[in-house]
Coordinates of C-alpha atoms in Angstrom, one line a residue:
X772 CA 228.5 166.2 285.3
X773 CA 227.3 164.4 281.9
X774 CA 229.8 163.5 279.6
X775 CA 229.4 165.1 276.0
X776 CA 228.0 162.6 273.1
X777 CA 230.9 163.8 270.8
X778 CA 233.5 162.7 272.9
X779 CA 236.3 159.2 272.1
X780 CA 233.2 157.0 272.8
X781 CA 230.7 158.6 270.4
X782 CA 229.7 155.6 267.5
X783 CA 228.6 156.7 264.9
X784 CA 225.8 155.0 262.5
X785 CA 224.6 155.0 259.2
X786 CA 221.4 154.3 258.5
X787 CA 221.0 153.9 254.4
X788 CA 218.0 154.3 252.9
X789 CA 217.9 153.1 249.4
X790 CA 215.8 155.6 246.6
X791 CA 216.3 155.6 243.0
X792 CA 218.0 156.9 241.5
X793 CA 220.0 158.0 244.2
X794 CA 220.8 156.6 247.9
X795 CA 220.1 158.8 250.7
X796 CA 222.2 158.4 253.9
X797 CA 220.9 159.6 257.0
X798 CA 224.0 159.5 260.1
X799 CA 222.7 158.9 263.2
X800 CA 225.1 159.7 266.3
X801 CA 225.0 157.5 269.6
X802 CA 226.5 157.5 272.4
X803 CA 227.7 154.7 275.0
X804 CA 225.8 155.5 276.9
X805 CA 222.0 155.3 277.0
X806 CA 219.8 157.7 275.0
X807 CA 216.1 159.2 275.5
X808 CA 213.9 156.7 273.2
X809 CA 211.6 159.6 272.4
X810 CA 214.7 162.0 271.3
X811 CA 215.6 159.5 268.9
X812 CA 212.1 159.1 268.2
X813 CA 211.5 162.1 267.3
X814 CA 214.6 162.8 264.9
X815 CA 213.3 159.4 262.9
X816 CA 209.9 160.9 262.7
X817 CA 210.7 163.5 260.1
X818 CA 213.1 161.3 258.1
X819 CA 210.4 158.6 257.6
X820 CA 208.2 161.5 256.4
X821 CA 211.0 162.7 254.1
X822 CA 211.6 159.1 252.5
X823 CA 207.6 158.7 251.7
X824 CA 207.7 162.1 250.0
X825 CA 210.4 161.3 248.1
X826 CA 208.9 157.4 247.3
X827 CA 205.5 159.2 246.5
X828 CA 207.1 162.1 244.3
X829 CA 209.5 159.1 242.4
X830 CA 205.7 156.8 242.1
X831 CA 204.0 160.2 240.7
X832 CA 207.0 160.8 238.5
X833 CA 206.6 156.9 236.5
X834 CA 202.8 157.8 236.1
X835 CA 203.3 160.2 234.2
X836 CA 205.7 158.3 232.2
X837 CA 203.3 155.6 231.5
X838 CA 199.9 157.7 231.1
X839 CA 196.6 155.6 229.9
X840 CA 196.3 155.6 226.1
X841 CA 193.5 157.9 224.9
X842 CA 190.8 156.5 223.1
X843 CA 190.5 157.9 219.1
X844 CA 186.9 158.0 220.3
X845 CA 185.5 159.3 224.0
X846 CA 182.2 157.2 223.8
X847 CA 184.2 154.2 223.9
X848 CA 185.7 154.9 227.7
X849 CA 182.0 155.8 228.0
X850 CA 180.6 153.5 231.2
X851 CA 177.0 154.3 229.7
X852 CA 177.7 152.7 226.3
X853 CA 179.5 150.0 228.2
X854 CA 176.6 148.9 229.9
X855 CA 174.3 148.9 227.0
X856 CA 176.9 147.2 225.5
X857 CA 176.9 144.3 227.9
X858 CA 173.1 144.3 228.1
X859 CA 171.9 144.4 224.8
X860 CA 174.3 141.3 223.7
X861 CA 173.3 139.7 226.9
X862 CA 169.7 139.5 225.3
X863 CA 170.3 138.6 222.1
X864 CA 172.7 135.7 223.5
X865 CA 169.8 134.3 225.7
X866 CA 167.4 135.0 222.5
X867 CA 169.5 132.2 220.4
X868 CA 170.5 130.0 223.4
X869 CA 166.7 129.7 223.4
X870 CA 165.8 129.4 219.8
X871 CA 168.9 128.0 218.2
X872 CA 169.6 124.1 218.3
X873 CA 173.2 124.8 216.4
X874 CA 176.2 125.0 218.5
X875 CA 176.0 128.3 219.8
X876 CA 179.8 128.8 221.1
X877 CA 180.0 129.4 217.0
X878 CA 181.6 132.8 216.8
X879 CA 181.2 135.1 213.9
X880 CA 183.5 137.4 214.3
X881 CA 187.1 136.0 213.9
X882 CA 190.0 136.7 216.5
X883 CA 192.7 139.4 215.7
X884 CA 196.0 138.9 214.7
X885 CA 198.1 140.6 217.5
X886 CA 201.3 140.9 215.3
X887 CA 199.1 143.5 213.1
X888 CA 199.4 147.1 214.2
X889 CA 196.7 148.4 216.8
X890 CA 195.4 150.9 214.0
X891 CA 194.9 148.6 211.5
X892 CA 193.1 146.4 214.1
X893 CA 191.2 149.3 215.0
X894 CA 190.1 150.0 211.5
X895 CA 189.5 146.4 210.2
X896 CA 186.8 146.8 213.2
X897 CA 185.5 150.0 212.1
X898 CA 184.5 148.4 209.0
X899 CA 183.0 145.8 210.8
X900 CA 180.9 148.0 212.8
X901 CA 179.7 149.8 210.0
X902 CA 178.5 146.4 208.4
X903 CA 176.5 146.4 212.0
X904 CA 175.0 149.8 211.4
X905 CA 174.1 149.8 207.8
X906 CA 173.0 145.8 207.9
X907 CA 172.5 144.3 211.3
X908 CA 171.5 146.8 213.6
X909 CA 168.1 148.4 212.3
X910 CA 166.4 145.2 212.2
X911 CA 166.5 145.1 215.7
X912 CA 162.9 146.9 216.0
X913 CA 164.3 148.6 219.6
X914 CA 163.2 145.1 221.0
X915 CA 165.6 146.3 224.3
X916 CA 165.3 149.4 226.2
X917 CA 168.5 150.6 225.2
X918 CA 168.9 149.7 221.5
X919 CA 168.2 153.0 220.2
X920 CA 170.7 154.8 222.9
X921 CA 173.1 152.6 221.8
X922 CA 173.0 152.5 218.2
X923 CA 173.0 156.5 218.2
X924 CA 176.3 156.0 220.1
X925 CA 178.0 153.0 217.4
X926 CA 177.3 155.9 215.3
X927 CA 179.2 158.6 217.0
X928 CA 181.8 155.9 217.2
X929 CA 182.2 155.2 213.8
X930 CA 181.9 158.8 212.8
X931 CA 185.0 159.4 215.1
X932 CA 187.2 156.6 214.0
X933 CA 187.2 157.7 210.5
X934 CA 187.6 161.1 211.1
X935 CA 190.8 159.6 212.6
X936 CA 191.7 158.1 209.1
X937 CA 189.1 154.7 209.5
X938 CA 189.1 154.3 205.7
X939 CA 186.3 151.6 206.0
X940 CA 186.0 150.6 202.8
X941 CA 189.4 149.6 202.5
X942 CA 189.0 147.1 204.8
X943 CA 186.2 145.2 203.1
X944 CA 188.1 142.6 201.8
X945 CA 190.0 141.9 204.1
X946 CA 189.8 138.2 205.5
X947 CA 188.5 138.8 208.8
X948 CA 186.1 141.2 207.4
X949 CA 185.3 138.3 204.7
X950 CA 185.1 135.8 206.7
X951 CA 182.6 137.6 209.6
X952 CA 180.1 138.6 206.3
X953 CA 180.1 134.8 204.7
X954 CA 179.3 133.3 208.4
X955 CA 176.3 135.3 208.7
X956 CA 175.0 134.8 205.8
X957 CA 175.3 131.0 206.0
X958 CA 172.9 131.4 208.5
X959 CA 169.2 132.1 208.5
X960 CA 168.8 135.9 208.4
X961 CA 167.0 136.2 211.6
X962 CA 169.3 133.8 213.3
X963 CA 172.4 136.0 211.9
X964 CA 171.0 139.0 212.9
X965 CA 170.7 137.8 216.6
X966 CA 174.0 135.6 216.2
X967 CA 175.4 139.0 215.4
X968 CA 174.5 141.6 217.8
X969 CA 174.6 138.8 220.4
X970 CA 178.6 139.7 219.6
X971 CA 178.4 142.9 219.8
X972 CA 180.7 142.8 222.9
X973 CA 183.3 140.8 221.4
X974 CA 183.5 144.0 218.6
X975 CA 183.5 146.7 221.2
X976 CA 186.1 145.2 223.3
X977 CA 188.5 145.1 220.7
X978 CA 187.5 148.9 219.6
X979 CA 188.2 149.7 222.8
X980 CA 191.8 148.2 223.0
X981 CA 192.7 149.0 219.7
X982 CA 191.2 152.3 218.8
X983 CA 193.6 154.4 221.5
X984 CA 196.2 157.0 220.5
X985 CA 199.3 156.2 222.7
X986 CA 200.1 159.2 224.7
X987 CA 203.9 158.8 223.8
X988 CA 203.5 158.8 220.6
X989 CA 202.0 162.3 220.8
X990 CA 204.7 163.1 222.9
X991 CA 207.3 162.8 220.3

């Protein structure tokens, strides 16, 4: 006759599994004497199921403690706008590599301050986006396929931001702002004018990161 696992003998285990915030301990009776592999198996099955629940639900719980900042305007998470984006400075930059003998590594449009707040980043850029749209931009004569998409959505963009609070205007004279307008027009108009929307990029890019409405800050 077997001999009962609960008997003297019986050791008992503890397998610890660690989760935050708390630890889960699962006990695991053996005996001396040899156990069915697939009994045992078959207990650990569910508890590993168990423990990636738990990992998945604690995961799904920091996620939605950290969501993605949302954008003060939806064109600019807009992959469409993105691409015309990309393209259309793409053109202009291989327009002046080919027809400009000055350095061309030259960049208009000065670097940001990252001890500034993100707003006043954002709106600094708004102002310098509506330079592009009242000055730059309709000399461009739709020379690109996607000119015209693409200024119809700048415009949506800027429309947004200061419906946000952009005051444009009060960033005029502001030094980046300054120093952007004086570059271009040290330059030959034509060659700013290409010079410029050849940067577009490096002006959406930072509307994209610094025109977003934290999620937290909502929150609060």
């Amino acid at each position: 006759m077997r001999s009962s696992c609960t008997g003297p003998e019986t050791k008992v285990e503890t397998l610890r599994l660690s989760l935050r915030p708390e630890t889960t301990e699962i006990h695991l009776s053996t005996c001396t004497m040899k156990r069915n592999t697939a009994t045992v198996a078959s207990f650990l099955r569910p508890a590993a199921a168990a423990v990636l629940l738990l990992l998945f639900f604690g995961w799904d719980e920091q996620a939605w403690a950290h969501p993605v900042d949302r954008p003060l305007s939806p064109v600019l998470r807009h992959p469409q706008t993105y691409q015309d984006v990309r393209q259309v400075s793409e053109h202009y930059q291989r327009i002046q590599a080919k027809d400009d003998e000055d350095d061309t590594s030259m960049r208009t449009i000065p670097k940001v301050d990252t001890n500034d707040h993100h707003l006043e980043i954002c709106c600094l850029h708004a102002n310098i986006l509506d330079y592009y749209l009242t000055n730059i931009l309709h000399h461009t004569n739709n020379d690109h396929a996607h000119v015209h998409r693409l200024k119809t959505n700048l415009h949506r963009i800027s429309t947004d931001l200061q419906a946000h609070g952009c005051n444009v205007t009060q960033y005029h004279d502001h030094k980046n702002a300054v120093d952007f307008r004086t570059k271009l027009e040290k330059m030959e108009k034509k060659k700013g004018i290409t010079k410029a929307i050849g940067e577009l990029d490096i002006l959406f890019s930072y509307l994209q990161d610094y025109c977003v409405e934290p999620r937290n800050s909502t929150a609060a």
